[in-house]
């Protein structure tokens, strides 16, 4: 009998500054400021972060809707391509992970938040179709 524990593989992490490293990786959880939240997908993370931003200052997301930015909508034509943030504000969800992160990077700029305030914890994609074109 032994007390030996094999070393646990450290999770990879990245921020909005270096998100190019997410290819082939699944998100496990994210940290925003002093809050950590487990998530099961990039889509869930994206919606959660936008909801947090909305709660911090909804006028910035409302401005994105009013500026006719196609990434946000008050009345999306194809509702299945969008996810509700709050109060009838929708964000496009059928995009690549990289595009979701690029949108968040842009939003962090509007909110004047440092890009490294949002940290993603990742693991290798365990699905056999790592190279698939699934974009959610």
PDB file of N, CA and C in Angstrom, residues 46 50 59-77 81-83 85 88-93 95 99-100 102-111:
ATOM      1  N   UNK A  46     -19.606  32.597 -22.713  1.00  0.00           N
ATOM      2  CA  UNK A  46     -19.888  33.835 -23.435  1.00  0.00           C
ATOM      3  C   UNK A  46     -21.145  34.516 -22.886  1.00  0.00           C
ATOM      4  N   UNK A  50     -21.217  38.064 -20.688  1.00  0.00           N
ATOM      5  CA  UNK A  50     -22.030  39.196 -21.153  1.00  0.00           C
ATOM      6  C   UNK A  50     -23.086  39.576 -20.117  1.00  0.00           C
ATOM      7  N   UNK A  59     -25.849  50.117 -19.968  1.00  0.00           N
ATOM      8  CA  UNK A  59     -25.879  51.126 -21.026  1.00  0.00           C
ATOM      9  C   UNK A  59     -24.898  50.812 -22.154  1.00  0.00           C
ATOM     10  N   UNK A  60     -23.786  50.152 -21.838  1.00  0.00           N
ATOM     11  CA  UNK A  60     -22.796  49.834 -22.876  1.00  0.00           C
ATOM     12  C   UNK A  60     -23.338  48.782 -23.833  1.00  0.00           C
ATOM     13  N   UNK A  61     -23.981  47.738 -23.307  1.00  0.00           N
ATOM     14  CA  UNK A  61     -24.576  46.728 -24.194  1.00  0.00           C
ATOM     15  C   UNK A  61     -25.776  47.299 -24.938  1.00  0.00           C
ATOM     16  N   UNK A  62     -26.551  48.127 -24.291  1.00  0.00           N
ATOM     17  CA  UNK A  62     -27.685  48.757 -24.973  1.00  0.00           C
ATOM     18  C   UNK A  62     -27.178  49.623 -26.117  1.00  0.00           C
ATOM     19  N   UNK A  63     -26.064  50.312 -25.915  1.00  0.00           N
ATOM     20  CA  UNK A  63     -25.477  51.132 -26.982  1.00  0.00           C
ATOM     21  C   UNK A  63     -25.065  50.241 -28.161  1.00  0.00           C
ATOM     22  N   UNK A  64     -24.519  49.053 -27.876  1.00  0.00           N
ATOM     23  CA  UNK A  64     -24.135  48.125 -28.950  1.00  0.00           C
ATOM     24  C   UNK A  64     -25.359  47.724 -29.765  1.00  0.00           C
ATOM     25  N   UNK A  65     -26.492  47.519 -29.102  1.00  0.00           N
ATOM     26  CA  UNK A  65     -27.738  47.175 -29.808  1.00  0.00           C
ATOM     27  C   UNK A  65     -28.194  48.347 -30.658  1.00  0.00           C
ATOM     28  N   UNK A  66     -28.197  49.539 -30.087  1.00  0.00           N
ATOM     29  CA  UNK A  66     -28.672  50.722 -30.805  1.00  0.00           C
ATOM     30  C   UNK A  66     -27.759  51.109 -31.959  1.00  0.00           C
ATOM     31  N   UNK A  67     -26.486  50.745 -31.873  1.00  0.00           N
ATOM     32  CA  UNK A  67     -25.562  51.078 -32.965  1.00  0.00           C
ATOM     33  C   UNK A  67     -25.698  50.108 -34.131  1.00  0.00           C
ATOM     34  N   UNK A  68     -26.682  49.206 -34.029  1.00  0.00           N
ATOM     35  CA  UNK A  68     -26.963  48.225 -35.076  1.00  0.00           C
ATOM     36  C   UNK A  68     -25.788  47.287 -35.314  1.00  0.00           C
ATOM     37  N   UNK A  69     -25.027  47.033 -34.266  1.00  0.00           N
ATOM     38  CA  UNK A  69     -23.968  46.026 -34.322  1.00  0.00           C
ATOM     39  C   UNK A  69     -24.646  44.672 -34.483  1.00  0.00           C
ATOM     40  N   UNK A  70     -24.327  43.957 -35.524  1.00  0.00           N
ATOM     41  CA  UNK A  70     -24.990  42.673 -35.815  1.00  0.00           C
ATOM     42  C   UNK A  70     -24.665  41.594 -34.783  1.00  0.00           C
ATOM     43  N   UNK A  71     -23.749  41.875 -33.875  1.00  0.00           N
ATOM     44  CA  UNK A  71     -23.411  40.918 -32.823  1.00  0.00           C
ATOM     45  C   UNK A  71     -24.447  40.940 -31.702  1.00  0.00           C
ATOM     46  N   UNK A  72     -25.241  42.014 -31.649  1.00  0.00           N
ATOM     47  CA  UNK A  72     -26.260  42.187 -30.614  1.00  0.00           C
ATOM     48  C   UNK A  72     -27.562  42.626 -31.268  1.00  0.00           C
ATOM     49  N   UNK A  73     -28.678  42.309 -30.611  1.00  0.00           N
ATOM     50  CA  UNK A  73     -29.967  42.653 -31.194  1.00  0.00           C
ATOM     51  C   UNK A  73     -31.024  42.775 -30.111  1.00  0.00           C
ATOM     52  N   UNK A  74     -32.037  43.556 -30.398  1.00  0.00           N
ATOM     53  CA  UNK A  74     -33.219  43.644 -29.530  1.00  0.00           C
ATOM     54  C   UNK A  74     -34.310  42.717 -30.073  1.00  0.00           C
ATOM     55  N   UNK A  75     -34.340  42.546 -31.385  1.00  0.00           N
ATOM     56  CA  UNK A  75     -35.319  41.678 -32.057  1.00  0.00           C
ATOM     57  C   UNK A  75     -34.611  40.850 -33.126  1.00  0.00           C
ATOM     58  N   UNK A  76     -33.911  39.797 -32.714  1.00  0.00           N
ATOM     59  CA  UNK A  76     -33.179  39.018 -33.725  1.00  0.00           C
ATOM     60  C   UNK A  76     -34.126  38.330 -34.699  1.00  0.00           C
ATOM     61  N   UNK A  77     -33.784  38.411 -35.975  1.00  0.00           N
ATOM     62  CA  UNK A  77     -34.610  37.787 -37.018  1.00  0.00           C
ATOM     63  C   UNK A  77     -34.595  36.270 -36.872  1.00  0.00           C
ATOM     64  N   UNK A  81     -30.105  31.771 -33.555  1.00  0.00           N
ATOM     65  CA  UNK A  81     -28.703  32.164 -33.678  1.00  0.00           C
ATOM     66  C   UNK A  81     -28.266  33.091 -32.546  1.00  0.00           C
ATOM     67  N   UNK A  82     -29.177  33.434 -31.642  1.00  0.00           N
ATOM     68  CA  UNK A  82     -28.897  34.388 -30.575  1.00  0.00           C
ATOM     69  C   UNK A  82     -29.223  33.779 -29.217  1.00  0.00           C
ATOM     70  N   UNK A  83     -28.666  34.377 -28.187  1.00  0.00           N
ATOM     71  CA  UNK A  83     -28.953  33.984 -26.816  1.00  0.00           C
ATOM     72  C   UNK A  83     -29.280  35.264 -26.036  1.00  0.00           C
ATOM     73  N   UNK A  85     -29.274  37.916 -23.216  1.00  0.00           N
ATOM     74  CA  UNK A  85     -28.392  38.357 -22.140  1.00  0.00           C
ATOM     75  C   UNK A  85     -29.261  38.762 -20.946  1.00  0.00           C
ATOM     76  N   UNK A  88     -34.402  41.425 -22.857  1.00  0.00           N
ATOM     77  CA  UNK A  88     -34.635  41.500 -24.295  1.00  0.00           C
ATOM     78  C   UNK A  88     -33.423  41.898 -25.111  1.00  0.00           C
ATOM     79  N   UNK A  89     -32.239  41.848 -24.528  1.00  0.00           N
ATOM     80  CA  UNK A  89     -30.992  42.104 -25.251  1.00  0.00           C
ATOM     81  C   UNK A  89     -30.410  40.740 -25.615  1.00  0.00           C
ATOM     82  N   UNK A  90     -30.118  40.545 -26.901  1.00  0.00           N
ATOM     83  CA  UNK A  90     -29.625  39.268 -27.400  1.00  0.00           C
ATOM     84  C   UNK A  90     -28.222  39.432 -27.986  1.00  0.00           C
ATOM     85  N   UNK A  91     -27.441  38.368 -27.874  1.00  0.00           N
ATOM     86  CA  UNK A  91     -26.106  38.336 -28.477  1.00  0.00           C
ATOM     87  C   UNK A  91     -26.045  37.153 -29.425  1.00  0.00           C
ATOM     88  N   UNK A  92     -25.384  37.347 -30.561  1.00  0.00           N
ATOM     89  CA  UNK A  92     -25.241  36.256 -31.514  1.00  0.00           C
ATOM     90  C   UNK A  92     -24.408  35.158 -30.866  1.00  0.00           C
ATOM     91  N   UNK A  93     -24.814  33.927 -31.077  1.00  0.00           N
ATOM     92  CA  UNK A  93     -24.142  32.799 -30.443  1.00  0.00           C
ATOM     93  C   UNK A  93     -23.546  31.841 -31.474  1.00  0.00           C
ATOM     94  N   UNK A  95     -21.245  31.568 -33.613  1.00  0.00           N
ATOM     95  CA  UNK A  95     -19.964  32.062 -34.096  1.00  0.00           C
ATOM     96  C   UNK A  95     -18.885  31.114 -33.591  1.00  0.00           C
ATOM     97  N   UNK A  99     -14.261  34.119 -32.450  1.00  0.00           N
ATOM     98  CA  UNK A  99     -15.070  35.326 -32.643  1.00  0.00           C
ATOM     99  C   UNK A  99     -15.745  35.737 -31.331  1.00  0.00           C
ATOM    100  N   UNK A 100     -16.229  34.774 -30.562  1.00  0.00           N
ATOM    101  CA  UNK A 100     -16.813  35.094 -29.259  1.00  0.00           C
ATOM    102  C   UNK A 100     -15.789  35.832 -28.395  1.00  0.00           C
ATOM    103  N   UNK A 102     -13.132  37.474 -29.427  1.00  0.00           N
ATOM    104  CA  UNK A 102     -12.846  38.782 -30.018  1.00  0.00           C
ATOM    105  C   UNK A 102     -13.930  39.799 -29.628  1.00  0.00           C
ATOM    106  N   UNK A 103     -15.180  39.357 -29.595  1.00  0.00           N
ATOM    107  CA  UNK A 103     -16.275  40.243 -29.179  1.00  0.00           C
ATOM    108  C   UNK A 103     -16.101  40.618 -27.712  1.00  0.00           C
ATOM    109  N   UNK A 104     -15.773  39.648 -26.867  1.00  0.00           N
ATOM    110  CA  UNK A 104     -15.553  39.949 -25.447  1.00  0.00           C
ATOM    111  C   UNK A 104     -14.376  40.911 -25.268  1.00  0.00           C
ATOM    112  N   UNK A 105     -13.329  40.723 -26.061  1.00  0.00           N
ATOM    113  CA  UNK A 105     -12.170  41.624 -25.988  1.00  0.00           C
ATOM    114  C   UNK A 105     -12.601  43.058 -26.315  1.00  0.00           C
ATOM    115  N   UNK A 106     -13.416  43.193 -27.340  1.00  0.00           N
ATOM    116  CA  UNK A 106     -13.936  44.510 -27.733  1.00  0.00           C
ATOM    117  C   UNK A 106     -14.811  45.091 -26.607  1.00  0.00           C
ATOM    118  N   UNK A 107     -15.651  44.251 -25.992  1.00  0.00           N
ATOM    119  CA  UNK A 107     -16.522  44.720 -24.911  1.00  0.00           C
ATOM    120  C   UNK A 107     -15.687  45.150 -23.702  1.00  0.00           C
ATOM    121  N   UNK A 108     -14.629  44.411 -23.403  1.00  0.00           N
ATOM    122  CA  UNK A 108     -13.775  44.790 -22.278  1.00  0.00           C
ATOM    123  C   UNK A 108     -13.129  46.148 -22.540  1.00  0.00           C
ATOM    124  N   UNK A 109     -12.805  46.411 -23.791  1.00  0.00           N
ATOM    125  CA  UNK A 109     -12.268  47.721 -24.153  1.00  0.00           C
ATOM    126  C   UNK A 109     -13.314  48.813 -23.877  1.00  0.00           C
ATOM    127  N   UNK A 110     -14.571  48.570 -24.286  1.00  0.00           N
ATOM    128  CA  UNK A 110     -15.642  49.549 -24.038  1.00  0.00           C
ATOM    129  C   UNK A 110     -15.875  49.774 -22.551  1.00  0.00           C
ATOM    130  N   UNK A 111     -15.753  48.717 -21.756  1.00  0.00           N
ATOM    131  CA  UNK A 111     -15.956  48.814 -20.315  1.00  0.00           C
ATOM    132  C   UNK A 111     -14.711  49.313 -19.578  1.00  0.00           C
TER     133      UNK A 111
END
